[in-house]
């Protein structure tokens, strides 16, 4: 249980790695806080209403939601959300591939 | 609902780059509070961390000020002192693992280097805070806790430490100049020193735990 904090960090890193496989024009996505996402959208001139931005913001909301839960709740919900994270990674990959095809 | 300020602003430790840490204690989901601006906790979770002697509970107990109370009470003060802090070794091991994961990631790929530097900073800071809370007379919850442990302080060049700190601020508050490759390299050059510092303090914490 004590490593759920580290697991959330690893989940963030996994998302960043997927997003940053694309060579962004100005700056990589540096974190999954709303402010970091807004900076990435702004400096790279990404369409704020795009599906990619929505997917990244959804993942961010889930991770921060987990951070505010009690340990007991996290134990149950983290398992479910971990599966959602894998699905989100796949969805972002597909979105980026579609955008560059 | 209760709103508190905590951290640097309560210590008077302010600088142009410092933010104001805010805690919202709420009943259930409250959409008025964004997790970007507040640490949001339920009353139940606060009671839990108080009972666990969690470092964040100690941080709040020592360095927080009530800003608003919907019922005129000071909820945190009413809880008294948190339970004794007993998880120093586990917490230091956790943050050492966080450092190792960030180091391995930094060395293996290029897609999350600034985030990895940011996690190195978080690991150093939290490790130092837990060490100070568990072993020293005066805990240090500041952003520079690793540099303020007296003879136990982390000894790396100030420039490298600043790069790690800037990375953390970039990844969370999204403020500041981008980290250049040269700066990232400079910080990376200190990873072995940081790892040695952590393993040395872990030995001390482990020996202390074995004696208790």
XYZ file of C-alpha atoms in Angstrom:
313
model
C 0.000 0.000 0.000
C 2.813 2.394 0.823
C 3.989 2.419 -2.782
C 0.696 3.615 -4.237
C 2.204 7.106 -4.186
C 5.096 5.839 -6.327
C 2.641 3.955 -8.547
C 0.791 7.184 -9.293
C 4.093 8.811 -10.241
C 4.902 5.859 -12.531
C 1.468 6.219 -14.141
C 2.149 9.915 -14.804
C 5.525 9.052 -16.321
C 3.941 6.432 -18.590
C 1.474 8.984 -19.946
C 4.214 11.590 -20.504
C 6.320 9.054 -22.396
C 3.456 8.272 -24.759
C 2.586 11.922 -25.374
C 6.217 12.974 -25.815
C 7.029 10.334 -28.414
C 5.759 12.984 -30.760
C 8.397 15.699 -31.264
C 6.516 18.797 -30.100
C 7.470 22.050 -31.768
C 8.280 24.040 -28.621
C 8.213 22.003 -25.439
C 7.317 18.528 -24.217
C 4.431 17.907 -21.853
C 6.237 18.252 -18.514
C 3.615 17.119 -16.038
C -0.054 16.337 -15.636
C -1.168 19.266 -13.496
C -3.772 21.435 -15.236
C -1.256 24.254 -15.411
C 1.385 22.033 -17.032
C -1.164 20.780 -19.572
C -2.288 24.352 -20.336
C 1.350 25.410 -20.874
C 1.961 22.486 -23.252
C -1.214 23.316 -25.215
C -0.312 27.001 -25.408
C 3.380 26.849 -26.351
C 2.844 24.138 -28.969
C -0.295 25.800 -30.368
C -2.369 22.666 -29.902
C -6.122 22.971 -30.422
C -7.463 23.217 -26.822
C -10.680 21.425 -27.773
C -8.947 18.505 -29.476
C -9.544 14.900 -28.487
C -5.887 14.566 -27.525
C -6.135 17.400 -24.991
C -9.361 15.944 -23.613
C -7.744 12.521 -23.167
C -4.751 14.014 -21.345
C -6.975 16.152 -19.101
C -9.152 13.133 -18.259
C -6.104 11.131 -17.176
C -4.866 14.053 -15.124
C -8.222 14.364 -13.343
C -8.202 10.667 -12.448
C -4.699 10.792 -11.003
C -5.411 13.870 -8.894
C -8.702 12.345 -7.806
C -6.796 9.345 -6.487
C -4.340 11.562 -4.633
C -7.155 12.928 -2.492
C -8.673 9.612 -1.503
C -8.126 7.741 1.728
C -5.796 4.769 1.573
C -8.635 2.325 1.947
C -10.577 3.850 -0.920
C -7.433 4.095 -3.019
C -6.705 0.390 -2.623
C -10.021 -0.524 -4.196
C -10.206 2.242 -6.724
C -6.589 2.189 -7.804
C -7.010 -1.284 -9.277
C -9.868 -0.074 -11.430
C -8.167 3.158 -12.387
C -4.906 1.379 -13.246
C -6.824 -0.441 -15.992
C -8.248 2.900 -17.121
C -4.714 4.330 -17.280
C -3.587 1.549 -19.610
C -6.629 2.187 -21.776
C -5.916 5.940 -21.723
C -2.299 5.342 -22.807
C -3.553 3.269 -25.728
C -6.148 5.899 -26.669
C -3.506 8.655 -26.648
C -1.172 6.519 -28.787
C -3.942 5.947 -31.321
C -4.858 9.633 -31.333
C -1.250 10.684 -31.947
C -0.806 8.084 -34.686
C -4.023 9.257 -36.361
C -2.863 12.865 -36.184
C 0.456 12.097 -37.856
C -0.856 9.615 -40.451
C -15.686 23.558 5.410
C -12.302 24.700 6.703
C -9.564 26.460 4.739
C -5.971 26.695 5.962
C -2.738 28.147 4.669
C 0.299 26.030 5.384
C 3.972 25.774 4.525
C 6.320 28.583 3.555
C 3.872 31.457 4.018
C 3.265 30.345 7.628
C 7.009 30.168 8.269
C 7.505 33.643 6.814
C 9.823 31.916 4.340
C 8.680 33.793 1.231
C 10.451 34.674 -2.000
C 9.354 35.857 -5.465
C 9.098 32.215 -6.611
C 7.268 30.806 -3.604
C 3.595 29.909 -3.822
C 0.947 29.803 -1.131
C -0.074 26.318 -0.042
C -3.756 25.998 0.745
C -5.654 23.160 2.368
C -9.400 22.679 2.007
C -11.075 20.271 4.409
C -14.467 19.386 2.996
C -17.365 17.014 3.432
C -17.713 14.970 0.254
C -16.913 16.306 -3.210
C -16.804 20.087 -3.426
C -16.399 21.336 -7.022
C -15.439 24.823 -5.843
C -11.930 23.609 -5.053
C -9.431 22.731 -7.781
C -6.655 20.275 -6.882
C -4.304 22.608 -8.760
C -4.867 25.290 -6.148
C -5.710 23.349 -2.989
C -4.754 20.187 -1.188
C -8.256 18.807 -0.735
C -8.967 16.437 2.138
C -12.077 15.016 3.710
C -12.519 15.319 7.484
C -12.277 11.541 7.668
C -8.948 11.450 5.824
C -7.491 14.190 8.025
C -8.461 12.191 11.116
C -6.839 9.130 9.563
C -3.512 10.815 8.833
C -3.541 12.309 12.343
C -3.976 8.822 13.775
C -1.209 7.442 11.549
C 1.245 10.144 12.609
C 1.641 10.885 8.889
C 4.305 13.537 8.032
C 1.683 15.714 6.346
C -0.345 15.682 9.574
C 2.739 16.878 11.452
C 3.356 19.514 8.809
C -0.173 20.835 9.239
C -0.015 20.624 13.034
C 3.187 22.660 13.149
C 2.846 25.004 10.169
C -0.743 25.908 9.342
C -3.027 28.864 9.927
C -6.799 28.840 9.798
C -8.187 31.152 7.094
C -11.851 30.228 7.123
C -14.160 28.040 9.168
C -17.803 27.484 8.312
C -18.625 26.626 11.930
C -16.210 29.000 13.748
C -14.145 26.055 14.999
C -10.465 25.355 14.271
C -10.751 21.753 13.136
C -7.024 20.946 13.009
C -6.311 22.441 16.427
C -9.225 20.484 17.868
C -7.464 17.244 16.866
C -4.510 17.934 19.166
C -1.080 16.549 18.299
C -0.833 13.817 15.643
C 0.253 10.344 16.739
C 3.992 9.723 17.032
C 5.780 9.367 13.697
C 6.808 5.729 13.402
C 7.241 5.165 9.677
C 10.473 7.041 9.113
C 12.289 4.012 7.693
C 9.415 2.961 5.413
C 8.910 6.525 4.170
C 12.625 7.080 3.528
C 12.729 3.754 1.651
C 9.705 4.830 -0.376
C 11.327 8.101 -1.421
C 14.624 6.339 -2.108
C 12.697 4.022 -4.455
C 11.129 7.086 -6.076
C 14.610 8.505 -6.652
C 15.888 5.222 -8.115
C 12.921 4.987 -10.483
C 13.448 8.581 -11.650
C 17.164 7.973 -12.133
C 16.565 4.804 -14.142
C 13.991 6.582 -16.269
C 16.261 9.579 -16.889
C 19.070 7.272 -17.982
C 16.919 5.171 -20.291
C 14.866 7.560 -22.421
C 14.242 11.168 -23.440
C 10.476 11.548 -23.182
C 10.178 12.526 -19.533
C 13.552 13.953 -18.531
C 12.268 17.153 -16.901
C 9.606 15.162 -15.075
C 12.318 12.769 -13.876
C 14.400 15.692 -12.581
C 11.263 16.955 -10.873
C 10.769 13.566 -9.209
C 14.386 13.555 -8.049
C 13.682 16.883 -6.350
C 10.472 15.559 -4.783
C 12.279 12.439 -3.562
C 15.127 14.473 -2.038
C 12.801 16.916 -0.348
C 10.400 14.350 1.076
C 13.233 12.045 2.122
C 14.895 14.901 4.014
C 11.629 15.982 5.633
C 10.877 12.447 6.821
C 14.444 12.040 8.067
C 14.231 15.287 10.027
C 10.832 14.412 11.473
C 11.935 10.932 12.471
C 15.410 11.599 13.821
C 16.073 15.263 14.556
C 14.798 17.587 17.261
C 13.318 20.007 14.764
C 11.534 18.784 11.637
C 12.066 20.761 8.445
C 9.163 20.908 5.999
C 10.680 23.513 3.714
C 11.473 23.166 0.014
C 15.158 23.247 0.996
C 14.892 20.673 3.776
C 17.706 18.561 2.276
C 20.096 21.504 2.604
C 19.084 22.283 6.189
C 19.882 19.071 8.034
C 23.137 20.286 9.591
C 25.806 17.592 9.354
C 23.308 15.389 7.485
C 22.675 17.906 4.695
C 22.886 17.008 1.034
C 26.046 18.458 -0.422
C 25.667 19.221 -4.122
C 26.381 22.432 -6.061
C 23.684 25.053 -5.613
C 23.226 25.349 -9.390
C 22.378 21.662 -9.716
C 19.922 21.846 -6.824
C 18.273 24.872 -8.449
C 17.806 22.956 -11.717
C 16.019 20.181 -9.815
C 13.856 22.726 -7.995
C 13.011 24.572 -11.243
C 12.030 21.252 -12.821
C 9.603 20.613 -9.993
C 8.006 24.050 -10.378
C 7.776 23.589 -14.165
C 6.012 20.236 -13.795
C 3.503 21.413 -11.204
C 2.926 25.168 -11.483
C 4.200 25.365 -15.082
C 6.202 28.495 -14.306
C 9.723 29.255 -15.447
C 12.252 28.845 -18.211
C 12.617 25.460 -19.888
C 15.452 23.232 -18.677
C 18.270 23.111 -21.229
C 20.147 19.914 -22.087
C 23.239 21.366 -20.434
C 21.329 22.042 -17.209
C 19.797 18.570 -17.239
C 23.278 17.092 -17.695
C 24.627 19.163 -14.816
C 21.881 17.893 -12.485
C 22.360 14.323 -13.709
C 26.028 14.591 -12.794
C 24.965 14.793 -9.126
C 22.756 11.681 -9.093
C 25.494 9.437 -7.664
C 26.160 11.957 -4.900
C 22.439 12.111 -4.115
C 22.150 8.332 -4.047
C 25.131 8.089 -1.702
C 23.576 10.690 0.614
C 20.297 8.776 0.721
C 21.885 5.379 1.364
C 24.003 6.855 4.150
C 20.980 8.360 5.903
C 18.952 5.194 5.313
C 21.623 3.243 7.178
C 21.298 5.630 10.098
C 17.514 5.416 10.114
C 17.697 1.616 9.864
C 20.148 1.368 12.751
C 17.984 3.665 14.832
C 14.853 1.601 14.042
C 16.696 -1.592 15.025
C 17.609 -0.095 18.414
C 14.019 0.936 19.218
